[in-house]
Every structure is written in C-alpha cells, then in structure tokens.
CSV table of C-alpha atoms and ligand atoms in Angstrom, one decimal:
chain,number,residue,atom,x,y,z
O,29,MET,CA,99.0,-41.6,-62.1
O,30,THR,CA,97.2,-41.7,-59.1
O,31,ASP,CA,95.1,-43.2,-56.7
O,32,LYS,CA,93.8,-39.1,-55.3
O,33,PRO,CA,90.7,-37.9,-56.2
O,34,PHE,CA,91.0,-34.6,-57.1
O,35,ALA,CA,93.8,-32.6,-57.3
O,36,VAL,CA,94.8,-29.8,-54.1
O,37,MET,CA,95.7,-26.2,-54.7
O,38,VAL,CA,98.4,-24.8,-52.7
O,39,THR,CA,99.0,-20.7,-52.2
O,40,GLY,CA,101.7,-19.4,-51.2
O,41,GLY,CA,103.2,-23.2,-52.6
O,42,ALA,CA,106.6,-20.7,-53.5
O,43,GLY,CA,106.9,-19.9,-49.8
O,44,TYR,CA,108.7,-21.4,-47.1
O,45,ILE,CA,105.3,-23.6,-45.4
O,46,GLY,CA,104.0,-23.6,-48.2
O,47,SER,CA,106.9,-25.6,-50.9
O,48,HIS,CA,107.0,-28.3,-47.3
O,49,ALA,CA,103.2,-28.4,-47.3
O,50,VAL,CA,104.1,-29.2,-51.6
O,51,LEU,CA,106.6,-31.6,-50.8
O,52,ALA,CA,104.4,-34.2,-48.2
O,53,LEU,CA,101.3,-33.3,-50.0
O,54,ALA,CA,104.0,-35.1,-53.7
O,55,ASP,CA,105.2,-37.5,-51.8
O,56,ALA,CA,102.2,-38.6,-50.6
O,57,GLY,CA,100.5,-39.3,-54.3
O,58,TRP,CA,98.3,-35.8,-54.2
O,59,PRO,CA,98.3,-33.9,-57.6
O,60,VAL,CA,99.1,-30.5,-56.7
O,61,VAL,CA,98.6,-27.1,-57.5
O,62,VAL,CA,101.0,-24.3,-56.8
O,63,LEU,CA,99.4,-20.6,-56.9
O,64,ASP,CA,101.8,-17.8,-56.0
O,65,ASN,CA,102.6,-14.4,-57.2
O,66,LEU,CA,106.2,-15.2,-56.1
O,67,VAL,CA,106.4,-11.8,-54.6
O,68,THR,CA,108.4,-13.4,-51.1
O,69,GLY,CA,108.8,-17.0,-53.0
O,70,PHE,CA,110.8,-18.3,-55.0
O,71,ARG,CA,110.2,-20.5,-58.7
O,72,TRP,CA,112.9,-22.7,-57.6
O,73,ALA,CA,111.5,-23.4,-54.3
O,74,VAL,CA,108.5,-25.0,-56.6
O,75,ASP,CA,108.7,-28.5,-56.6
O,76,PRO,CA,108.8,-30.1,-60.2
O,77,ARG,CA,106.0,-32.9,-59.5
O,78,ALA,CA,103.6,-30.2,-59.2
O,79,THR,CA,102.3,-27.3,-61.9
O,80,LEU,CA,102.7,-23.9,-61.0
O,81,VAL,CA,100.0,-20.9,-61.4
O,82,GLU,CA,101.5,-17.7,-60.7
O,83,GLY,CA,98.9,-15.0,-60.0
O,84,ASP,CA,97.5,-13.5,-56.7
O,85,VAL,CA,95.4,-15.2,-54.9
O,86,GLY,CA,93.3,-12.0,-55.0
O,87,ASP,CA,92.6,-12.5,-58.6
O,88,GLU,CA,89.1,-14.5,-58.3
O,89,ALA,CA,88.9,-15.3,-62.4
O,90,LEU,CA,92.1,-16.4,-62.5
O,91,VAL,CA,91.4,-18.3,-59.0
O,92,GLY,CA,87.8,-19.9,-60.7
O,93,ARG,CA,89.6,-21.0,-63.9
O,94,ALA,CA,92.6,-23.2,-62.6
O,95,ILE,CA,89.9,-24.8,-60.0
O,96,GLY,CA,88.3,-25.8,-63.4
O,97,GLU,CA,91.1,-26.2,-64.9
O,98,HIS,CA,93.3,-28.5,-62.7
O,99,GLY,CA,90.1,-30.1,-61.1
O,100,ILE,CA,90.7,-28.7,-57.2
O,101,GLY,CA,89.0,-30.7,-54.6
O,102,ALA,CA,90.8,-28.8,-51.7
O,103,ILE,CA,92.8,-25.6,-51.0
O,104,MET,CA,95.4,-25.0,-48.5
O,105,HIS,CA,96.1,-21.8,-48.3
O,106,PHE,CA,99.6,-20.5,-46.7
O,107,ALA,CA,100.0,-17.3,-48.6
O,108,GLY,CA,100.0,-13.8,-47.3
O,109,SER,CA,102.5,-11.5,-45.7
O,110,VAL,CA,103.9,-12.3,-42.3
O,111,VAL,CA,106.0,-10.1,-40.5
O,112,VAL,CA,104.2,-8.7,-37.3
O,113,PRO,CA,106.1,-5.0,-37.2
O,114,GLU,CA,105.0,-4.2,-40.6
O,115,SER,CA,102.1,-5.0,-40.1
O,116,VAL,CA,101.7,-2.7,-37.4
O,117,LYS,CA,103.2,0.1,-40.1
O,118,ASN,CA,100.9,-0.5,-43.0
O,119,PRO,CA,98.0,-2.3,-41.5
O,120,LEU,CA,96.1,-1.7,-45.2
O,121,LYS,CA,98.9,-4.7,-46.4
O,122,TYR,CA,97.6,-6.6,-43.9
O,123,TYR,CA,94.5,-6.6,-44.7
O,124,GLY,CA,94.4,-6.9,-48.5
O,125,ASN,CA,96.9,-9.6,-48.5
O,126,ASN,CA,95.9,-11.4,-45.9
O,127,THR,CA,92.3,-10.4,-45.2
O,128,ALA,CA,91.0,-9.3,-48.5
O,129,ASN,CA,93.0,-12.0,-51.2
O,130,SER,CA,91.7,-15.0,-48.9
O,131,ARG,CA,88.0,-13.5,-48.8
O,132,ALA,CA,88.5,-13.4,-52.9
O,133,LEU,CA,90.0,-17.0,-52.7
O,134,ILE,CA,87.3,-18.3,-50.2
O,135,ALA,CA,85.0,-17.0,-52.7
O,136,ALA,CA,86.7,-18.4,-55.7
O,137,ALA,CA,86.4,-21.6,-54.4
O,138,VAL,CA,82.8,-21.4,-53.0
O,139,ALA,CA,82.1,-21.1,-56.6
O,140,GLY,CA,84.0,-23.9,-58.0
O,141,GLY,CA,82.7,-26.0,-55.6
O,142,VAL,CA,85.6,-26.8,-53.5
O,143,ARG,CA,84.7,-29.1,-50.1
O,144,HIS,CA,87.6,-28.9,-48.2
O,145,PHE,CA,89.6,-25.6,-47.0
O,146,ILE,CA,93.1,-25.2,-44.8
O,147,PHE,CA,94.1,-22.3,-43.9
O,148,SER,CA,97.6,-21.4,-41.7
O,149,SER,CA,96.7,-20.0,-39.1
O,150,THR,CA,98.7,-18.2,-36.3
O,151,ALA,CA,99.4,-18.4,-32.0
O,152,ALA,CA,99.5,-14.4,-33.1
O,153,THR,CA,95.5,-14.5,-33.3
O,154,TYR,CA,96.1,-15.1,-29.2
O,155,GLY,CA,98.2,-11.8,-28.3
O,156,VAL,CA,99.3,-12.0,-25.5
O,157,PRO,CA,97.8,-14.7,-23.7
O,158,ASP,CA,96.8,-14.7,-19.9
O,159,GLU,CA,97.1,-18.4,-19.4
O,160,SER,CA,100.4,-21.1,-20.7
O,161,PRO,CA,99.9,-23.7,-22.0
O,162,VAL,CA,97.8,-22.1,-24.9
O,163,THR,CA,94.1,-24.0,-25.9
O,164,GLU,CA,92.0,-23.8,-28.6
O,165,ALA,CA,89.6,-21.7,-26.4
O,166,THR,CA,92.3,-19.1,-25.2
O,167,PRO,CA,90.2,-16.0,-26.2
O,168,GLN,CA,91.3,-14.7,-29.2
O,169,VAL,CA,92.5,-11.0,-28.8
O,170,PRO,CA,95.5,-10.2,-31.8
O,171,ILE,CA,97.6,-7.3,-30.4
O,172,ASN,CA,98.1,-6.5,-34.0
O,173,PRO,CA,97.0,-5.7,-37.5
O,174,TYR,CA,99.1,-9.0,-39.2
O,175,GLY,CA,97.1,-11.7,-36.2
O,176,MET,CA,94.0,-9.1,-36.7
O,177,SER,CA,93.9,-10.0,-40.3
O,178,LYS,CA,94.3,-13.6,-39.6
O,179,LEU,CA,91.6,-13.9,-37.4
O,180,MET,CA,89.8,-12.3,-40.1
O,181,THR,CA,89.7,-15.2,-42.2
O,182,GLU,CA,89.1,-17.6,-39.7
O,183,ILE,CA,85.7,-16.2,-38.7
O,184,MET,CA,85.2,-15.3,-42.4
O,185,LEU,CA,85.4,-19.7,-43.0
O,186,LYS,CA,83.5,-20.7,-40.0
O,187,ASP,CA,80.2,-18.4,-41.6
O,188,VAL,CA,81.5,-19.5,-44.6
O,189,ALA,CA,81.3,-23.2,-43.4
O,190,ALA,CA,78.3,-22.6,-42.4
O,191,ALA,CA,76.6,-21.3,-45.5
O,192,HIS,CA,77.8,-23.4,-47.6
O,193,PRO,CA,78.9,-27.2,-48.5
O,194,LEU,CA,82.7,-26.5,-47.7
O,195,ASN,CA,84.4,-27.8,-45.0
O,196,TYR,CA,87.6,-26.2,-42.8
O,197,CYS,CA,90.3,-26.8,-41.0
O,198,ALA,CA,92.7,-23.9,-39.1
O,199,LEU,CA,95.7,-24.3,-37.8
O,200,ARG,CA,97.4,-22.2,-35.5
O,201,TYR,CA,100.9,-22.3,-36.2
O,202,PHE,CA,103.4,-21.4,-33.1
O,203,ASN,CA,107.2,-20.5,-34.2
O,204,VAL,CA,107.8,-22.8,-37.0
O,205,ALA,CA,111.4,-23.4,-37.9
O,206,GLY,CA,113.8,-26.1,-39.0
O,207,ALA,CA,113.9,-27.4,-43.1
O,208,ASP,CA,113.1,-30.4,-44.7
O,209,PRO,CA,115.4,-33.2,-43.5
O,210,GLN,CA,116.2,-34.3,-46.9
O,211,GLY,CA,117.5,-30.8,-47.5
O,212,ARG,CA,114.5,-30.0,-50.6
O,213,SER,CA,113.1,-27.4,-48.7
O,214,GLY,CA,114.0,-24.7,-46.6
O,215,GLN,CA,113.3,-20.7,-45.3
O,216,SER,CA,115.3,-18.7,-48.2
O,217,THR,CA,113.7,-15.1,-47.6
O,218,ALA,CA,116.8,-12.7,-47.5
O,219,GLY,CA,115.6,-10.6,-44.3
O,220,ALA,CA,114.5,-13.1,-42.3
O,221,THR,CA,114.6,-11.7,-38.3
O,222,HIS,CA,113.1,-15.4,-36.8
O,223,LEU,CA,115.5,-16.4,-34.5
O,224,ILE,CA,116.8,-20.0,-35.6
O,225,LYS,CA,117.4,-18.6,-38.8
O,226,VAL,CA,119.0,-15.3,-37.9
O,227,ALA,CA,121.0,-17.8,-35.3
O,228,ASN,CA,121.8,-19.7,-38.2
O,229,GLU,CA,123.1,-17.0,-40.5
O,230,ALA,CA,125.8,-16.2,-37.7
O,231,ALA,CA,126.5,-19.6,-37.4
O,232,THR,CA,127.4,-19.7,-41.6
O,233,GLY,CA,129.1,-15.3,-41.5
O,234,LYS,CA,126.2,-13.5,-42.9
O,235,ARG,CA,125.4,-11.9,-40.0
O,236,GLY,CA,128.0,-10.7,-37.2
O,237,HIS,CA,125.9,-11.2,-34.2
O,238,VAL,CA,122.5,-12.1,-32.3
O,239,ALA,CA,120.0,-9.9,-30.3
O,240,ILE,CA,118.5,-11.3,-27.5
O,241,PHE,CA,115.7,-8.8,-27.1
O,242,GLY,CA,114.9,-8.8,-23.8
O,243,THR,CA,116.4,-10.1,-20.4
O,244,ASP,CA,113.5,-9.9,-17.9
O,245,TYR,CA,110.9,-11.7,-19.2
O,246,ALA,CA,109.0,-13.6,-16.2
O,247,THR,CA,110.6,-17.0,-17.5
O,248,PRO,CA,113.7,-19.3,-16.3
O,249,ASP,CA,116.4,-17.6,-17.7
O,250,GLY,CA,114.8,-13.9,-18.1
O,251,THR,CA,115.0,-14.4,-22.1
O,252,GLY,CA,111.7,-14.7,-24.1
O,253,VAL,CA,110.6,-18.9,-24.4
O,254,ARG,CA,108.4,-20.3,-27.6
O,255,ASP,CA,107.5,-23.0,-28.9
O,256,TYR,CA,109.2,-24.4,-31.5
O,257,ILE,CA,107.8,-26.7,-34.5
O,258,HIS,CA,109.5,-28.4,-36.7
O,259,VAL,CA,108.3,-27.7,-40.7
O,260,THR,CA,108.1,-31.4,-41.3
O,261,ASP,CA,106.1,-31.7,-39.1
O,262,LEU,CA,103.5,-28.6,-39.5
O,263,ALA,CA,102.9,-30.2,-43.0
O,264,ALA,CA,101.7,-33.4,-41.4
O,265,ALA,CA,99.4,-31.6,-39.4
O,266,HIS,CA,98.1,-30.7,-42.8
O,267,LEU,CA,97.6,-34.0,-45.2
O,268,LEU,CA,96.0,-35.1,-41.5
O,269,ALA,CA,93.9,-32.1,-42.1
O,270,LEU,CA,92.6,-33.0,-45.3
O,271,ASP,CA,92.6,-36.7,-44.8
O,272,ALA,CA,89.8,-35.9,-42.2
O,273,LEU,CA,87.5,-33.1,-43.6
O,274,ILE,CA,87.7,-35.8,-46.9
O,275,ALA,CA,86.1,-37.9,-44.0
O,276,ASP,CA,83.8,-36.4,-42.5
O,277,PRO,CA,82.4,-33.0,-44.9
O,278,ALA,CA,79.9,-32.7,-41.9
O,279,ALA,CA,83.2,-31.8,-39.3
O,280,SER,CA,85.7,-28.1,-39.2
O,281,HIS,CA,88.7,-28.3,-37.0
O,282,VAL,CA,90.3,-26.1,-35.9
O,283,TYR,CA,93.7,-26.9,-34.1
O,284,ASN,CA,97.4,-25.2,-32.3
O,285,CYS,CA,100.6,-27.3,-33.7
O,286,GLY,CA,103.1,-26.7,-31.5
O,287,TYR,CA,104.6,-29.2,-29.5
O,288,GLY,CA,103.4,-28.3,-26.3
O,289,ARG,CA,106.8,-27.6,-24.3
O,290,GLY,CA,109.1,-24.1,-25.0
O,291,PHE,CA,112.7,-23.2,-25.4
O,292,SER,CA,114.5,-19.5,-24.2
O,293,VAL,CA,116.4,-17.5,-26.6
O,294,LEU,CA,119.2,-18.8,-24.6
O,295,GLU,CA,118.4,-22.3,-25.1
O,296,VAL,CA,118.0,-21.8,-28.8
O,297,LEU,CA,121.4,-19.7,-29.3
O,298,ASP,CA,123.2,-22.8,-26.4
O,299,ALA,CA,121.3,-25.1,-29.9
O,300,VAL,CA,122.7,-23.4,-32.7
O,301,GLU,CA,126.5,-23.1,-31.1
O,302,ARG,CA,125.9,-27.2,-30.8
O,303,ALA,CA,125.2,-27.8,-33.7
O,304,SER,CA,127.8,-25.6,-35.8
O,305,GLY,CA,130.4,-25.7,-33.8
O,306,VAL,CA,130.6,-21.4,-33.8
O,307,THR,CA,130.2,-19.3,-30.7
O,308,ILE,CA,127.5,-17.0,-31.5
O,309,GLU,CA,128.1,-13.6,-30.5
O,310,ARG,CA,125.4,-12.9,-28.5
O,311,ARG,CA,124.3,-8.6,-27.8
O,312,MET,CA,121.6,-7.6,-25.1
O,313,GLU,CA,119.0,-5.6,-25.9
O,314,PRO,CA,115.5,-4.4,-25.0
O,315,ARG,CA,112.8,-6.0,-25.6
O,316,ARG,CA,110.6,-6.1,-28.6
O,317,ALA,CA,107.8,-4.4,-28.2
O,318,GLY,CA,104.5,-6.4,-28.5
O,319,ASP,CA,107.0,-10.1,-27.4
O,320,PRO,CA,104.9,-12.2,-24.6
O,321,ASP,CA,107.1,-13.7,-21.7
O,322,ALA,CA,106.2,-17.4,-23.2
O,323,LEU,CA,104.2,-18.7,-25.8
O,324,ILE,CA,103.6,-22.5,-25.2
O,325,ALA,CA,100.9,-24.8,-27.3
O,326,ALA,CA,98.9,-27.2,-25.5
O,327,ASN,CA,98.5,-29.4,-28.4
O,328,ASP,CA,96.5,-32.3,-27.5
O,329,ALA,CA,93.5,-31.6,-29.6
O,330,ILE,CA,95.3,-32.5,-32.7
O,331,VAL,CA,96.9,-35.3,-31.2
O,332,ARG,CA,93.9,-37.0,-30.7
O,333,ALA,CA,91.5,-35.3,-33.3
O,334,PHE,CA,93.8,-37.1,-35.9
O,335,GLY,CA,96.2,-38.8,-34.8
O,336,TRP,CA,99.4,-36.5,-35.1
O,337,ARG,CA,102.2,-38.2,-34.1
O,338,PRO,CA,105.4,-35.2,-34.2
O,339,ALA,CA,108.4,-36.9,-35.8
O,340,HIS,CA,111.3,-34.3,-35.5
O,341,ASP,CA,110.1,-33.0,-31.8
O,342,ASP,CA,113.9,-32.1,-30.9
O,343,LEU,CA,115.2,-29.2,-30.6
O,344,ASP,CA,118.7,-30.0,-31.7
O,345,THR,CA,117.5,-31.9,-35.1
O,346,ILE,CA,115.3,-28.8,-35.2
O,347,VAL,CA,118.1,-26.2,-35.6
O,348,ALA,CA,120.8,-29.2,-37.5
O,349,HIS,CA,118.2,-29.3,-40.5
O,350,ALA,CA,117.4,-25.3,-40.9
O,351,LEU,CA,121.4,-25.0,-40.9
O,352,ALA,CA,122.2,-27.6,-43.2
O,353,TRP,CA,119.7,-25.1,-45.3
O,354,GLU,CA,121.9,-22.3,-44.3
O,355,ARG,CA,124.5,-23.6,-45.7
O,356,HIS,CA,122.9,-24.9,-48.2
O,357,LEU,CA,122.1,-21.3,-49.3
O,358,GLY,CA,125.1,-19.7,-48.9
O,359,ARG,CA,127.0,-22.5,-51.3
O,360,ARG,CA,123.7,-21.4,-53.5
O,361,ASN,CA,124.5,-17.8,-53.4
O,362,ALA,CA,128.4,-18.8,-54.1
O,363,GLY,CA,127.7,-20.4,-57.0
U,424,UFG,N1,114.2,-13.2,-30.7
U,424,UFG,C1,115.6,-12.7,-30.3
U,424,UFG,N2,116.4,-11.9,-31.2
U,424,UFG,C2,116.2,-12.0,-32.9
U,424,UFG,C3,114.7,-12.7,-33.3
U,424,UFG,C4,114.0,-12.7,-32.0
U,424,UFG,O1,115.8,-12.5,-28.6
U,424,UFG,O2,116.6,-11.7,-33.6
U,424,UFG,C5,113.5,-13.7,-29.2
U,424,UFG,C6,111.9,-12.6,-29.9
U,424,UFG,O3,112.1,-11.7,-29.3
U,424,UFG,C7,111.4,-13.9,-28.9
U,424,UFG,C8,112.5,-15.2,-29.6
U,424,UFG,O4,113.5,-15.2,-30.0
U,424,UFG,O5,110.9,-13.8,-27.8
U,424,UFG,C9,111.1,-15.7,-31.2
U,424,UFG,O6,111.0,-14.6,-32.0
U,424,UFG,P1,110.4,-15.0,-33.5
U,424,UFG,O7,110.7,-14.1,-34.1
U,424,UFG,O8,111.9,-16.0,-34.1
U,424,UFG,O9,109.0,-15.6,-33.3
U,424,UFG,P2,108.1,-15.1,-32.8
U,424,UFG,O10,107.9,-15.7,-31.4
U,424,UFG,O11,108.1,-12.9,-32.5
U,424,UFG,O12,107.0,-15.0,-34.0
U,424,UFG,C10,106.4,-15.9,-33.8
U,424,UFG,C11,105.7,-16.1,-35.3
U,424,UFG,C12,104.9,-15.5,-36.2
U,424,UFG,C13,103.9,-14.9,-35.0
U,424,UFG,C14,104.3,-14.8,-33.4
U,424,UFG,C15,103.1,-14.9,-32.3
U,424,UFG,O13,106.8,-16.3,-36.4
U,424,UFG,O14,104.6,-15.2,-36.6
U,424,UFG,O15,105.2,-15.5,-33.5
U,424,UFG,O16,103.3,-14.3,-31.3
U,424,UFG,F1,102.9,-13.7,-35.3
C-alpha cells in the first residue's frame, strides 16, 4: 500500500544513477516503474520493489501503454548515452539516443497526461565555462555532441512546459561518483572512464595504473579539478524536485547539482590510496581533448529552492563507498 498519488517512471533505472534514484523513490514509498532497454544497464540492478518494463524510451507506443497501465504521473529520465569522446565520433548516436528519444518520451508523456518530468542534464552543457563557480546563468556553450544533445532536450522541455500542462526540473550534474551507502547499487559499467571508478579499479587490481591526463592546468597542483557529488545526494535531489513539481504545477526549475568545491586528480588519487591502503601507479599523460581546467558548481540555487542538504559531502566518503562497491563487483564476478 502507498500514500502516493501516482507511480513514477524511471528511464534508465537499471543504470548507475537511475538505479540510485529507484532506491530513493522506493525507500520513500513511491511506486516505481523502470523503463530500460538493458543495453548498458543490468537486470540485477533493478530494485525488486520496482516493476521493470524492458524497452526503448524512443518507442512512443510502448511508453504510452506503460504510462496508462501503471498510472504514471511523473517521469525521471536518466536513460541515454554518456560517453563524451564517443559522442564526437558518433554524433548521430547521441542525437538519436539522447535528443530524438527524449522527444519521443516527452511526446508520450504529454499524450498520456504525465504532469511532471525530471531530466538528467549535465555540466557538459556549459562547455568550457569562463567563470567559476558555474551558475545556472553561465552561458551554455557545449563543446561536444553529448553536451549539445542534452542541451537540446532542456530546450524541448522549456518549450513543451510552456505549451502543455507539464512542469519539469532539469538537473545539471557535475561529476557523479560514489555508491549506495548500504551497498545495494553502484557504478557497474565495464570500460568506465570516470576518474574515481578508474582509480578504484586500479586499487582492486583490475587495472595496472591510472593515467593523469594533464599536469599543466591552471590549478593549484596542475591537474584537473572537478566537483564530485555523491550519487545518493544526487538521487535525494531528484526526490526533492519531484515534491517541488507536485507542490507548484506552474513552476519549472533548472539547477546545478554539485557541492561547490573541487578536488584535483592528485587529491582524488590520494583519497583512493587512503581508503584502500594501496599505492596506485600514476602515469603522467597529455591532456585529454576538451577537458576544462576546473569545473565547480554554484549550488546556492538548489539549496535555497529545495532545501537540499547533502548527506555525503566528503571526498573520503564518496571514495570509500565507491571502493566498497568495486570490491563487491569483484566478488560478484569471481563467484
Ligand atoms: N582523469 C584522469 N585520468 C583518468 C580519468 C580522468 O586524469 O583516467 C581526469 C580528467 O582529465 C578530469 C578529471 O579526471 O580532469 C575527471 O574526469 P572524468 O572523466 O572522471 O569526468 P569528466 O569531468 O571528464 O566528465 C564529467 C562527466 C561527464 C560530463 C563532463 C562535463 O562524467 O558526463 O563531466 O565536462 F560530460
């Protein structure tokens, strides 16, 4: 039994961030329907309290049926492709999976009378910002198709919300990391490129070294600085967004999600060494194309609007949770 007015559809609920949103929703008593094509997500990552609909967000007929059958009143849209260099090589994949599929999903939402839409946007929509910290008013000038494909969806939502009875919240994520503190989910994708994941793979013997991409950035130690946010705090922001969208159906929102301070690559590697007790082999390599020196979120807006209070705003905690998950994955794959 639930006291909730409707069910929430979570696209990409078998993936990294989506699976954590499912945990947060189910923990809060929301009925949840996961829509996932399981291309990069995992069936086992779907919380048993959720109903899994296997399929594509671009399949408007399927989404329409699921909305009707399950009484969906809100959609959290995580599904999409997320690898920046791949988006440069294969832009049509990103404009298909991210932009065109989002269009189909939004169309099904409007046709099905869904009133609330929460969208996973990204700091990549800012490109290489010329101010730090980055506010929501910082110009959005993406420098790759990934960022552009997400920005286009933000624009669609703005226009659709003005024309139809649907409000939305776009959350621009900075560097998402960590894992469920209770060990129920985490970053499981093979071939990951994200720093904390890569460093934990090195700490658990899954790779031999960590490459440091650039040591001549305009940062205190010369390596890239990022604002790492715990995935569970990010999931909590989505629940607050849902409450806000329900409370005021006339208002839509766009907020950065980060903690407002950055850590360098070297600081992250130090944290992984502290957590694991393993010395990580570090190899200095050239800069990766398109990497900004520093990317730090101004988060006053979401704190003020939603009363968002991060519970895991601590690099050592983020790294420890990610490491615990990495070890769990190791045991899982060995077993
Ligand atoms: N880095 C390394 N070695 C690695 C991996 C990363 O030195 O093996 C460095 C990067 O150069 C960067 C920092 O660690 O300075 C973080 O890199 P990540 O790949 O972990 O994350 P990004 O900041 O590149 O990417 C994040 C999100 C993307 C988003 C992008 C926007 O993960 O989805 O921010 O710039 F598009």
